[in-house]
PDB file of C-alpha atoms in Angstrom:
ATOM      1  CA  MET A  37      15.505  35.794   5.050  1.00 59.00           C
ATOM      2  CA  PRO A  38      17.182  38.272   7.455  1.00 51.00           C
ATOM      3  CA  GLU A  39      16.087  38.252  11.084  1.00 51.00           C
ATOM      4  CA  GLU A  40      15.165  41.938  11.390  1.00 58.00           C
ATOM      5  CA  LYS A  41      14.698  44.294   8.471  1.00 59.00           C
ATOM      6  CA  GLU A  42      12.786  47.564   8.318  1.00 62.00           C
ATOM      7  CA  PHE A  43       9.772  47.071   6.115  1.00 75.00           C
ATOM      8  CA  ASN A  44       6.641  49.084   5.458  1.00 79.00           C
ATOM      9  CA  SER A  45       2.939  48.155   5.518  1.00 81.00           C
ATOM     10  CA  GLU A  46       2.817  47.361   1.830  1.00 84.00           C
ATOM     11  CA  GLU A  47       5.819  45.031   2.048  1.00 87.00           C
ATOM     12  CA  SER A  48       4.212  43.317   5.051  1.00 89.00           C
ATOM     13  CA  LEU A  49       1.029  42.604   3.084  1.00 89.00           C
ATOM     14  CA  GLN A  50       3.082  41.402   0.099  1.00 91.00           C
ATOM     15  CA  LEU A  51       4.987  39.047   2.377  1.00 92.00           C
ATOM     16  CA  ILE A  52       1.756  37.654   3.875  1.00 93.00           C
ATOM     17  CA  THR A  53       0.280  37.105   0.398  1.00 92.00           C
ATOM     18  CA  SER A  54       3.412  35.470  -0.957  1.00 92.00           C
ATOM     19  CA  MET A  55       3.641  33.041   2.001  1.00 93.00           C
ATOM     20  CA  ILE A  56      -0.037  32.083   1.685  1.00 89.00           C
ATOM     21  CA  ASN A  57       0.503  31.462  -2.055  1.00 89.00           C
ATOM     22  CA  LYS A  58       3.592  29.370  -1.315  1.00 87.00           C
ATOM     23  CA  VAL A  59       1.465  27.086   0.878  1.00 86.00           C
ATOM     24  CA  LYS A  60      -1.233  26.836  -1.803  1.00 79.00           C
ATOM     25  CA  SER A  61       1.292  25.793  -4.440  1.00 77.00           C
ATOM     26  CA  SER A  62       2.849  23.197  -2.110  1.00 77.00           C
ATOM     27  CA  TYR A  63      -0.135  20.883  -2.121  1.00 70.00           C
ATOM     28  CA  HIS A  64       0.219  18.083  -4.649  1.00 76.00           C
ATOM     29  CA  ASP A  65      -1.814  14.916  -4.525  1.00 83.00           C
ATOM     30  CA  SER A  66       0.074  11.925  -5.944  1.00 86.00           C
ATOM     31  CA  GLY A  67      -3.154  10.603  -7.493  1.00 91.00           C
ATOM     32  CA  THR A  68      -2.379   7.028  -6.359  1.00 90.00           C
ATOM     33  CA  GLY A  69      -5.588   6.613  -4.342  1.00 90.00           C
ATOM     34  CA  ALA A  70      -7.757   7.942  -7.167  1.00 93.00           C
ATOM     35  CA  LEU A  71      -6.055   5.616  -9.681  1.00 95.00           C
ATOM     36  CA  LEU A  72      -6.465   2.615  -7.371  1.00 95.00           C
ATOM     37  CA  TRP A  73     -10.214   3.151  -6.760  1.00 93.00           C
ATOM     38  CA  GLY A  74     -10.876   4.220 -10.319  1.00 96.00           C
ATOM     39  CA  SER A  75      -9.331   1.000 -11.653  1.00 96.00           C
ATOM     40  CA  ALA A  76     -10.876  -1.317  -9.028  1.00 96.00           C
ATOM     41  CA  VAL A  77     -14.443  -0.034  -9.465  1.00 96.00           C
ATOM     42  CA  SER A  78     -14.335   0.309 -13.266  1.00 97.00           C
ATOM     43  CA  ILE A  79     -12.798  -3.174 -13.783  1.00 97.00           C
ATOM     44  CA  SER A  80     -15.389  -4.729 -11.436  1.00 97.00           C
ATOM     45  CA  ALA A  81     -18.272  -2.941 -13.142  1.00 97.00           C
ATOM     46  CA  PHE A  82     -17.189  -3.757 -16.705  1.00 97.00           C
ATOM     47  CA  ILE A  83     -16.539  -7.429 -15.847  1.00 97.00           C
ATOM     48  CA  THR A  84     -19.973  -7.663 -14.196  1.00 97.00           C
ATOM     49  CA  TYR A  85     -21.495  -6.243 -17.386  1.00 97.00           C
ATOM     50  CA  LEU A  86     -19.641  -8.844 -19.504  1.00 97.00           C
ATOM     51  CA  GLU A  87     -20.748 -11.649 -17.150  1.00 97.00           C
ATOM     52  CA  VAL A  88     -24.401 -10.624 -17.523  1.00 96.00           C
ATOM     53  CA  GLU A  89     -24.219  -9.894 -21.255  1.00 96.00           C
ATOM     54  CA  TYR A  90     -22.360 -13.082 -22.274  1.00 96.00           C
ATOM     55  CA  ASP A  91     -23.733 -15.281 -19.495  1.00 95.00           C
ATOM     56  CA  PHE A  92     -20.544 -16.545 -17.860  1.00 95.00           C
ATOM     57  CA  TYR A  93     -18.981 -16.397 -14.376  1.00 95.00           C
ATOM     58  CA  ILE A  94     -15.318 -15.728 -13.699  1.00 95.00           C
ATOM     59  CA  GLY A  95     -15.328 -17.982 -10.621  1.00 95.00           C
ATOM     60  CA  PHE A  96     -15.462 -15.376  -7.864  1.00 94.00           C
ATOM     61  CA  ASP A  97     -17.263 -12.163  -7.035  1.00 94.00           C
ATOM     62  CA  ILE A  98     -15.223  -9.544  -8.928  1.00 95.00           C
ATOM     63  CA  TRP A  99     -16.364  -6.826  -6.480  1.00 94.00           C
ATOM     64  CA  LEU A 100     -14.100  -8.459  -3.892  1.00 94.00           C
ATOM     65  CA  ILE A 101     -11.206  -6.617  -5.580  1.00 94.00           C
ATOM     66  CA  VAL A 102     -12.792  -3.364  -4.412  1.00 91.00           C
ATOM     67  CA  LEU A 103     -12.739  -4.705  -0.836  1.00 88.00           C
ATOM     68  CA  ALA A 104      -9.165  -5.932  -1.328  1.00 91.00           C
ATOM     69  CA  ALA A 105      -8.145  -2.446  -2.520  1.00 90.00           C
ATOM     70  CA  ILE A 106      -8.713  -1.158   1.027  1.00 87.00           C
ATOM     71  CA  ILE A 107      -5.417  -2.722   2.185  1.00 90.00           C
ATOM     72  CA  PRO A 108      -3.120  -0.965  -0.335  1.00 91.00           C
ATOM     73  CA  GLN A 109      -5.171   2.210   0.188  1.00 87.00           C
ATOM     74  CA  ILE A 110      -4.415   2.167   3.936  1.00 88.00           C
ATOM     75  CA  VAL A 111      -0.696   1.561   3.240  1.00 90.00           C
ATOM     76  CA  ILE A 112      -0.623   4.402   0.668  1.00 88.00           C
ATOM     77  CA  SER A 113      -2.451   6.805   3.021  1.00 85.00           C
ATOM     78  CA  VAL A 114      -0.099   6.067   5.937  1.00 86.00           C
ATOM     79  CA  ARG A 115       2.980   6.524   3.700  1.00 86.00           C
ATOM     80  CA  GLU A 116       1.700   9.742   2.137  1.00 84.00           C
ATOM     81  CA  ASN A 117       0.748  11.193   5.524  1.00 82.00           C
ATOM     82  CA  LYS A 118       4.235  10.451   6.817  1.00 81.00           C
ATOM     83  CA  ARG A 119       5.788  12.187   3.816  1.00 82.00           C
ATOM     84  CA  LYS A 120       3.577  15.272   4.161  1.00 85.00           C
ATOM     85  CA  GLN A 121       5.376  18.223   5.705  1.00 87.00           C
ATOM     86  CA  PHE A 122       2.179  20.070   6.559  1.00 89.00           C
ATOM     87  CA  LYS A 123      -1.480  19.451   7.113  1.00 88.00           C
ATOM     88  CA  SER A 124      -3.934  21.853   5.536  1.00 87.00           C
ATOM     89  CA  HIS A 125      -7.420  22.683   6.809  1.00 85.00           C
ATOM     90  CA  ASP A 126      -8.777  21.315   3.497  1.00 86.00           C
ATOM     91  CA  ASP A 127      -7.120  17.946   4.147  1.00 85.00           C
ATOM     92  CA  LEU A 128      -9.047  17.517   7.385  1.00 85.00           C
ATOM     93  CA  ALA A 129     -12.377  18.396   5.775  1.00 90.00           C
ATOM     94  CA  LEU A 130     -11.735  16.144   2.773  1.00 90.00           C
ATOM     95  CA  ASP A 131     -10.626  13.226   4.966  1.00 89.00           C
ATOM     96  CA  ALA A 132     -13.912  13.544   6.873  1.00 92.00           C
ATOM     97  CA  ILE A 133     -15.899  13.591   3.608  1.00 94.00           C
ATOM     98  CA  TRP A 134     -14.148  10.528   2.136  1.00 92.00           C
ATOM     99  CA  ILE A 135     -14.484   8.573   5.408  1.00 92.00           C
ATOM    100  CA  THR A 136     -18.216   9.399   5.431  1.00 94.00           C
ATOM    101  CA  TYR A 137     -18.409   8.314   1.785  1.00 94.00           C
ATOM    102  CA  ALA A 138     -16.713   4.965   2.580  1.00 91.00           C
ATOM    103  CA  ILE A 139     -19.110   4.356   5.489  1.00 94.00           C
ATOM    104  CA  THR A 140     -22.083   5.229   3.239  1.00 95.00           C
ATOM    105  CA  ILE A 141     -20.931   2.828   0.511  1.00 93.00           C
ATOM    106  CA  PHE A 142     -20.407  -0.010   2.999  1.00 92.00           C
ATOM    107  CA  GLY A 143     -23.779   0.814   4.570  1.00 95.00           C
ATOM    108  CA  LEU A 144     -25.402   0.576   1.152  1.00 94.00           C
ATOM    109  CA  ILE A 145     -23.671  -2.763   0.430  1.00 92.00           C
ATOM    110  CA  ALA A 146     -24.981  -4.047   3.779  1.00 94.00           C
ATOM    111  CA  TYR A 147     -28.463  -2.728   2.937  1.00 94.00           C
ATOM    112  CA  GLN A 148     -28.317  -4.461  -0.453  1.00 92.00           C
ATOM    113  CA  ASN A 149     -27.413  -7.782   1.175  1.00 91.00           C
ATOM    114  CA  ILE A 150     -29.538  -7.660   4.327  1.00 94.00           C
ATOM    115  CA  VAL A 151     -32.797  -5.957   3.369  1.00 92.00           C
ATOM    116  CA  PRO A 152     -34.109  -8.499   0.801  1.00 92.00           C
ATOM    117  CA  GLY A 153     -33.781 -11.436   3.259  1.00 92.00           C
ATOM    118  CA  ALA A 154     -35.156  -9.415   6.164  1.00 94.00           C
ATOM    119  CA  THR A 155     -38.085  -8.210   4.036  1.00 93.00           C
ATOM    120  CA  GLN A 156     -38.866 -11.766   2.976  1.00 92.00           C
ATOM    121  CA  ASP A 157     -38.892 -12.874   6.644  1.00 93.00           C
ATOM    122  CA  LEU A 158     -41.152  -9.979   7.624  1.00 94.00           C
ATOM    123  CA  ASN A 159     -43.489 -10.745   4.725  1.00 92.00           C
ATOM    124  CA  LYS A 160     -43.627 -14.414   5.774  1.00 92.00           C
ATOM    125  CA  GLN A 161     -44.512 -13.386   9.333  1.00 95.00           C
ATOM    126  CA  GLU A 162     -47.356 -11.325   7.903  1.00 94.00           C
ATOM    127  CA  GLY A 163     -48.355 -14.300   5.764  1.00 94.00           C
ATOM    128  CA  TRP A 164     -47.727 -13.060   2.221  1.00 92.00           C
ATOM    129  CA  SER A 165     -45.016 -13.110  -0.442  1.00 90.00           C
ATOM    130  CA  LEU A 166     -44.073 -11.308  -3.643  1.00 91.00           C
ATOM    131  CA  ILE A 167     -45.250 -12.942  -6.853  1.00 92.00           C
ATOM    132  CA  LYS A 168     -43.886 -12.510 -10.364  1.00 91.00           C
ATOM    133  CA  HIS A 169     -46.900 -12.250 -12.633  1.00 93.00           C
ATOM    134  CA  TYR A 170     -46.511 -12.331 -16.434  1.00 92.00           C
ATOM    135  CA  LEU A 171     -48.984  -9.943 -18.026  1.00 93.00           C
ATOM    136  CA  ASP A 172     -49.230 -12.062 -21.200  1.00 92.00           C
ATOM    137  CA  LYS A 173     -49.786 -15.154 -19.034  1.00 90.00           C
ATOM    138  CA  SER A 174     -46.999 -16.952 -20.960  1.00 92.00           C
ATOM    139  CA  HIS A 175     -45.609 -18.334 -17.684  1.00 92.00           C
ATOM    140  CA  PRO A 176     -47.309 -19.340 -14.460  1.00 93.00           C
ATOM    141  CA  ASP A 177     -47.002 -16.996 -11.456  1.00 93.00           C
ATOM    142  CA  GLU A 178     -43.924 -17.621  -9.320  1.00 91.00           C
ATOM    143  CA  ALA A 179     -42.862 -16.495  -5.851  1.00 88.00           C
ATOM    144  CA  ILE A 180     -39.821 -14.197  -5.810  1.00 90.00           C
ATOM    145  CA  ALA A 181     -37.537 -12.790  -3.134  1.00 87.00           C
ATOM    146  CA  PRO A 182     -37.761  -9.024  -2.524  1.00 88.00           C
ATOM    147  CA  PHE A 183     -34.936  -6.938  -4.021  1.00 86.00           C
ATOM    148  CA  PRO A 184     -33.976  -3.243  -3.900  1.00 86.00           C
ATOM    149  CA  LEU A 185     -34.946  -1.639  -7.192  1.00 88.00           C
ATOM    150  CA  SER A 186     -32.101  -0.212  -9.334  1.00 89.00           C
ATOM    151  CA  ILE A 187     -29.719   0.068  -6.371  1.00 94.00           C
ATOM    152  CA  THR A 188     -26.784   0.561  -8.772  1.00 95.00           C
ATOM    153  CA  SER A 189     -28.259   3.986  -9.572  1.00 97.00           C
ATOM    154  CA  ILE A 190     -27.891   4.909  -5.880  1.00 97.00           C
ATOM    155  CA  PHE A 191     -24.231   3.780  -5.950  1.00 97.00           C
ATOM    156  CA  ILE A 192     -23.618   5.974  -9.014  1.00 97.00           C
ATOM    157  CA  LEU A 193     -25.319   8.910  -7.273  1.00 97.00           C
ATOM    158  CA  ILE A 194     -23.092   8.446  -4.210  1.00 97.00           C
ATOM    159  CA  TYR A 195     -19.893   8.216  -6.338  1.00 97.00           C
ATOM    160  CA  ALA A 196     -20.517  11.783  -7.510  1.00 97.00           C
ATOM    161  CA  PHE A 197     -20.891  13.557  -4.167  1.00 95.00           C
ATOM    162  CA  PRO A 198     -17.384  13.333  -2.572  1.00 95.00           C
ATOM    163  CA  THR A 199     -15.880  13.829  -6.030  1.00 96.00           C
ATOM    164  CA  LEU A 200     -17.774  17.073  -6.600  1.00 97.00           C
ATOM    165  CA  ILE A 201     -16.892  18.387  -3.118  1.00 96.00           C
ATOM    166  CA  THR A 202     -13.194  17.513  -3.603  1.00 94.00           C
ATOM    167  CA  GLY A 203     -13.188  19.131  -7.039  1.00 95.00           C
ATOM    168  CA  ILE A 204     -14.777  22.336  -5.703  1.00 95.00           C
ATOM    169  CA  ILE A 205     -12.564  22.595  -2.578  1.00 91.00           C
ATOM    170  CA  LYS A 206      -9.361  21.845  -4.481  1.00 89.00           C
ATOM    171  CA  LYS A 207     -10.488  23.822  -7.546  1.00 89.00           C
ATOM    172  CA  PHE A 208      -9.688  20.727  -9.611  1.00 93.00           C
ATOM    173  CA  ARG A 209     -11.797  20.912 -12.772  1.00 96.00           C
ATOM    174  CA  PRO A 210     -11.405  17.251 -13.917  1.00 96.00           C
ATOM    175  CA  MET A 211     -13.160  16.070 -10.738  1.00 97.00           C
ATOM    176  CA  ILE A 212     -15.943  18.660 -11.090  1.00 97.00           C
ATOM    177  CA  VAL A 213     -16.520  17.566 -14.699  1.00 98.00           C
ATOM    178  CA  GLY A 214     -16.332  13.891 -13.644  1.00 98.00           C
ATOM    179  CA  ALA A 215     -18.969  14.445 -10.961  1.00 98.00           C
ATOM    180  CA  ILE A 216     -21.300  16.287 -13.364  1.00 98.00           C
ATOM    181  CA  ILE A 217     -21.003  13.443 -15.914  1.00 98.00           C
ATOM    182  CA  THR A 218     -21.715  10.981 -13.079  1.00 98.00           C
ATOM    183  CA  TYR A 219     -24.903  12.849 -12.104  1.00 98.00           C
ATOM    184  CA  ALA A 220     -26.002  12.558 -15.744  1.00 98.00           C
ATOM    185  CA  LEU A 221     -25.169   8.822 -15.670  1.00 98.00           C
ATOM    186  CA  PHE A 222     -27.281   8.490 -12.515  1.00 98.00           C
ATOM    187  CA  VAL A 223     -30.295   9.997 -14.288  1.00 98.00           C
ATOM    188  CA  ALA A 224     -29.770   7.695 -17.293  1.00 97.00           C
ATOM    189  CA  SER A 225     -29.350   4.646 -15.041  1.00 97.00           C
ATOM    190  CA  CYS A 226     -32.803   5.230 -13.520  1.00 96.00           C
ATOM    191  CA  PHE A 227     -34.271   4.165 -16.880  1.00 96.00           C
ATOM    192  CA  THR A 228     -31.983   1.243 -17.744  1.00 96.00           C
ATOM    193  CA  SER A 229     -31.545  -2.356 -16.606  1.00 95.00           C
ATOM    194  CA  PHE A 230     -28.805  -3.643 -14.273  1.00 94.00           C
ATOM    195  CA  LYS A 231     -26.542  -4.637 -17.177  1.00 94.00           C
ATOM    196  CA  TYR A 232     -26.361  -1.084 -18.526  1.00 96.00           C
ATOM    197  CA  ASP A 233     -26.159   0.367 -15.012  1.00 97.00           C
ATOM    198  CA  MET A 234     -22.890  -1.573 -14.720  1.00 97.00           C
ATOM    199  CA  ILE A 235     -21.508   0.152 -17.815  1.00 98.00           C
ATOM    200  CA  PHE A 236     -22.559   3.504 -16.314  1.00 98.00           C
ATOM    201  CA  SER A 237     -20.867   2.552 -13.002  1.00 98.00           C
ATOM    202  CA  GLY A 238     -17.640   1.737 -14.849  1.00 98.00           C
ATOM    203  CA  ILE A 239     -17.751   5.032 -16.752  1.00 98.00           C
ATOM    204  CA  ALA A 240     -18.511   6.903 -13.491  1.00 98.00           C
ATOM    205  CA  ALA A 241     -15.431   5.361 -11.828  1.00 98.00           C
ATOM    206  CA  LEU A 242     -13.302   6.329 -14.830  1.00 98.00           C
ATOM    207  CA  VAL A 243     -14.451   9.956 -14.955  1.00 98.00           C
ATOM    208  CA  CYS A 244     -14.628  10.530 -11.186  1.00 97.00           C
ATOM    209  CA  TRP A 245     -11.336   8.920 -10.180  1.00 96.00           C
ATOM    210  CA  PHE A 246      -9.274   7.190 -12.849  1.00 97.00           C
ATOM    211  CA  ILE A 247      -8.914  10.103 -15.299  1.00 97.00           C
ATOM    212  CA  PRO A 248      -8.447  12.770 -12.556  1.00 96.00           C
ATOM    213  CA  GLY A 249      -5.983  10.335 -10.923  1.00 96.00           C
ATOM    214  CA  LEU A 250      -3.960  10.119 -14.147  1.00 97.00           C
ATOM    215  CA  ILE A 251      -3.866  13.923 -14.395  1.00 96.00           C
ATOM    216  CA  LEU A 252      -2.816  14.267 -10.726  1.00 94.00           C
ATOM    217  CA  ARG A 253      -0.151  11.584 -11.157  1.00 94.00           C
ATOM    218  CA  LYS A 254       1.281  13.290 -14.228  1.00 94.00           C
ATOM    219  CA  ARG A 255       1.465  16.652 -12.431  1.00 91.00           C
ATOM    220  CA  TYR A 256       2.978  15.042  -9.336  1.00 89.00           C
ATOM    221  CA  LEU A 257       5.708  13.281 -11.326  1.00 91.00           C
ATOM    222  CA  GLN A 258       6.475  16.458 -13.289  1.00 89.00           C
ATOM    223  CA  LEU A 259       6.885  18.427 -10.045  1.00 83.00           C
ATOM    224  CA  ALA A 260       9.021  15.692  -8.488  1.00 82.00           C
ATOM    225  CA  LYS A 261      11.260  15.828 -11.576  1.00 85.00           C
ATOM    226  CA  GLN A 262      11.471  19.635 -11.371  1.00 81.00           C
ATOM    227  CA  LYS A 263      12.396  19.429  -7.685  1.00 73.00           C
ATOM    228  CA  GLU A 264      15.106  16.877  -8.454  1.00 77.00           C
ATOM    229  CA  GLN A 265      16.532  19.140 -11.164  1.00 77.00           C
ATOM    230  CA  ASN A 266      16.557  22.127  -8.777  1.00 67.00           C
ATOM    231  CA  VAL A 267      18.497  20.219  -6.079  1.00 59.00           C
TER     232      VAL A 267
ATOM    233  CA  MET B  44      -6.225  56.704  16.165  1.00 57.00           C
ATOM    234  CA  PHE B  45      -3.587  54.350  14.704  1.00 62.00           C
ATOM    235  CA  LYS B  46      -3.360  50.881  16.066  1.00 69.00           C
ATOM    236  CA  GLU B  47       0.216  50.100  16.973  1.00 79.00           C
ATOM    237  CA  LEU B  48       1.754  47.272  14.930  1.00 84.00           C
ATOM    238  CA  ASP B  49       2.468  44.238  17.085  1.00 90.00           C
ATOM    239  CA  PRO B  50       6.306  44.225  17.462  1.00 91.00           C
ATOM    240  CA  ILE B  51       6.330  40.418  17.699  1.00 93.00           C
ATOM    241  CA  LEU B  52       4.743  40.154  14.251  1.00 93.00           C
ATOM    242  CA  HIS B  53       6.416  43.170  12.679  1.00 89.00           C
ATOM    243  CA  SER B  54       9.547  41.229  11.860  1.00 91.00           C
ATOM    244  CA  GLN B  55      10.038  39.767   8.402  1.00 92.00           C
ATOM    245  CA  LEU B  56      10.783  36.193   9.392  1.00 94.00           C
ATOM    246  CA  ARG B  57       8.262  35.965  12.238  1.00 95.00           C
ATOM    247  CA  LEU B  58       5.553  37.413   9.990  1.00 95.00           C
ATOM    248  CA  ALA B  59       6.487  34.917   7.253  1.00 95.00           C
ATOM    249  CA  VAL B  60       6.201  32.036   9.748  1.00 96.00           C
ATOM    250  CA  MET B  61       2.826  33.268  11.013  1.00 96.00           C
ATOM    251  CA  SER B  62       1.532  33.749   7.448  1.00 95.00           C
ATOM    252  CA  LEU B  63       2.480  30.158   6.641  1.00 95.00           C
ATOM    253  CA  LEU B  64       0.929  28.794   9.813  1.00 96.00           C
ATOM    254  CA  ILE B  65      -2.327  30.741   9.417  1.00 94.00           C
ATOM    255  CA  SER B  66      -2.906  28.923   6.100  1.00 90.00           C
ATOM    256  CA  VAL B  67      -2.391  25.395   7.439  1.00 92.00           C
ATOM    257  CA  LYS B  68      -3.440  23.294  10.390  1.00 92.00           C
ATOM    258  CA  GLU B  69       0.182  22.503  11.256  1.00 94.00           C
ATOM    259  CA  ALA B  70       3.563  22.486   9.522  1.00 95.00           C
ATOM    260  CA  GLU B  71       6.900  20.825  10.092  1.00 95.00           C
ATOM    261  CA  PHE B  72      10.030  22.877  10.843  1.00 95.00           C
ATOM    262  CA  THR B  73      11.663  21.674   7.599  1.00 93.00           C
ATOM    263  CA  PHE B  74       8.688  22.926   5.560  1.00 93.00           C
ATOM    264  CA  ILE B  75       8.791  26.357   7.224  1.00 95.00           C
ATOM    265  CA  LYS B  76      12.557  26.535   6.698  1.00 95.00           C
ATOM    266  CA  GLU B  77      12.203  25.626   3.008  1.00 92.00           C
ATOM    267  CA  LYS B  78       9.432  28.172   2.355  1.00 93.00           C
ATOM    268  CA  THR B  79      11.026  31.062   4.268  1.00 94.00           C
ATOM    269  CA  ASN B  80      14.586  30.387   3.017  1.00 93.00           C
ATOM    270  CA  ALA B  81      15.782  31.023   6.581  1.00 94.00           C
ATOM    271  CA  THR B  82      18.706  29.344   8.292  1.00 94.00           C
ATOM    272  CA  ALA B  83      17.852  26.694  10.881  1.00 94.00           C
ATOM    273  CA  GLY B  84      19.416  28.709  13.704  1.00 95.00           C
ATOM    274  CA  ASN B  85      17.645  31.957  12.877  1.00 95.00           C
ATOM    275  CA  LEU B  86      14.340  30.188  12.373  1.00 96.00           C
ATOM    276  CA  SER B  87      14.649  28.362  15.727  1.00 96.00           C
ATOM    277  CA  VAL B  88      15.182  31.683  17.535  1.00 96.00           C
ATOM    278  CA  GLN B  89      12.156  33.323  15.891  1.00 96.00           C
ATOM    279  CA  ILE B  90       9.957  30.283  16.490  1.00 97.00           C
ATOM    280  CA  GLN B  91      10.954  30.373  20.143  1.00 96.00           C
ATOM    281  CA  LYS B  92       9.928  34.072  20.328  1.00 96.00           C
ATOM    282  CA  LEU B  93       6.545  33.305  18.774  1.00 97.00           C
ATOM    283  CA  LYS B  94       6.102  30.428  21.180  1.00 97.00           C
ATOM    284  CA  GLU B  95       6.953  32.618  24.187  1.00 96.00           C
ATOM    285  CA  ALA B  96       4.382  35.178  22.997  1.00 96.00           C
ATOM    286  CA  GLY B  97       1.798  32.360  22.966  1.00 97.00           C
ATOM    287  CA  TYR B  98       1.212  32.763  19.217  1.00 97.00           C
ATOM    288  CA  ILE B  99       2.279  29.271  18.220  1.00 97.00           C
ATOM    289  CA  GLU B 100       2.479  25.820  19.725  1.00 97.00           C
ATOM    290  CA  VAL B 101       5.627  23.767  19.131  1.00 96.00           C
ATOM    291  CA  ILE B 102       5.340  19.985  19.200  1.00 95.00           C
ATOM    292  CA  LYS B 103       8.534  17.929  19.332  1.00 93.00           C
ATOM    293  CA  GLU B 104       8.233  14.229  18.579  1.00 89.00           C
ATOM    294  CA  PHE B 105       9.986  11.376  16.794  1.00 87.00           C
ATOM    295  CA  LYS B 106       9.146  10.541  13.193  1.00 80.00           C
ATOM    296  CA  ASP B 107      10.788   7.436  11.711  1.00 78.00           C
ATOM    297  CA  ASN B 108      13.322   7.482  14.583  1.00 82.00           C
ATOM    298  CA  TYR B 109      14.320  11.104  13.863  1.00 85.00           C
ATOM    299  CA  PRO B 110      13.361  14.125  15.977  1.00 88.00           C
ATOM    300  CA  ASN B 111      10.680  16.158  14.263  1.00 90.00           C
ATOM    301  CA  THR B 112       9.356  19.612  15.173  1.00 94.00           C
ATOM    302  CA  THR B 113       5.859  20.659  14.191  1.00 95.00           C
ATOM    303  CA  CYS B 114       4.409  24.147  14.640  1.00 97.00           C
ATOM    304  CA  LYS B 115       0.777  25.109  14.980  1.00 96.00           C
ATOM    305  CA  ILE B 116      -0.813  28.547  15.327  1.00 96.00           C
ATOM    306  CA  THR B 117      -2.802  29.108  18.546  1.00 97.00           C
ATOM    307  CA  THR B 118      -6.132  30.948  18.944  1.00 96.00           C
ATOM    308  CA  GLN B 119      -4.179  33.821  20.482  1.00 97.00           C
ATOM    309  CA  GLY B 120      -1.881  33.760  17.447  1.00 96.00           C
ATOM    310  CA  VAL B 121      -4.831  33.908  15.037  1.00 96.00           C
ATOM    311  CA  SER B 122      -6.291  36.932  16.897  1.00 96.00           C
ATOM    312  CA  ALA B 123      -2.908  38.689  16.939  1.00 96.00           C
ATOM    313  CA  PHE B 124      -2.446  38.036  13.217  1.00 95.00           C
ATOM    314  CA  GLU B 125      -5.925  39.367  12.417  1.00 94.00           C
ATOM    315  CA  GLU B 126      -5.293  42.480  14.496  1.00 93.00           C
ATOM    316  CA  TYR B 127      -1.952  42.981  12.744  1.00 93.00           C
ATOM    317  CA  VAL B 128      -3.566  42.743   9.286  1.00 92.00           C
ATOM    318  CA  LYS B 129      -6.333  45.176  10.357  1.00 90.00           C
ATOM    319  CA  ALA B 130      -3.689  47.633  11.569  1.00 89.00           C
ATOM    320  CA  LEU B 131      -1.780  47.267   8.298  1.00 87.00           C
ATOM    321  CA  GLN B 132      -4.925  47.989   6.300  1.00 85.00           C
ATOM    322  CA  GLN B 133      -5.506  51.101   8.406  1.00 84.00           C
ATOM    323  CA  TYR B 134      -1.988  52.333   7.634  1.00 81.00           C
ATOM    324  CA  LEU B 135      -2.446  51.608   3.933  1.00 78.00           C
ATOM    325  CA  ASN B 136      -5.819  53.426   3.796  1.00 77.00           C
ATOM    326  CA  ILE B 137      -4.312  56.505   5.434  1.00 70.00           C
ATOM    327  CA  GLY B 138      -1.383  56.361   3.012  1.00 63.00           C
ATOM    328  CA  GLN B 139      -3.723  56.279   0.007  1.00 64.00           C
ATOM    329  CA  GLN B 140      -5.801  59.306   1.180  1.00 60.00           C
TER     330      GLN B 140
END
């Protein structure tokens, strides 16, 4: 591009538009993060379903793999940020949304683990407890610990929100479709037992992250190949 | 009354740099060079002019043990760019009448 060249108003506007478009076409997510979370959550959910359905235990809490996935995710994020030649305004907004999502999920996990015990203690202090009562009187009444009702539905609901925002901001249809399917799964999960909620969770992780991740990865590799050929 | 086009922005390469920077939060020198197809020397001179005008901020740091230059548009730069586009639109409207 020459340093100084006479150009008119129309050419100036064309130049501005073409540069803005060049930036837009430079953003390419590698899809690694989406693939990682999509696999971790769907594997955990489907294995939990199998454990409940066929009454076995694999020897450890499978959801620990979701926690373990945080380490590679941090490494991937640091590497990708280093490789990035520019930071867009969208990136900042999306980072904030996904950080808020992660905090919300961990908050919900804490709620799931803390609230039942705390509720039981509070109930004891007040001098009462929850009782399981069989309407057909086939079993005697038994005391039970409090538990949050259908909390998996809330997890499914939360999976959809950052996905939908990302899909809308990035104009990435697979994520928008994934989020809409996940909202439908949330509604369905309100009427089903834990076992089926796990299947819905697994499907939600596949449609929100794993499938969009595969599409992003494919595009990313194609572009990398094109760039290599152009060099 | 015609607004006068800002002479700092009414240069092909400087306008290209500003158009890139208005669309991002910040961009590395190598990215700007790649997108504008400019030579490193020419680009450095124009970036310096934009910096002197207060339109962009230039951050020099080390990345993986190599010097790395990052550019960022300033608030003054955003206002100047907006004014420039408004002036361009005025010229175009007059031309169409």
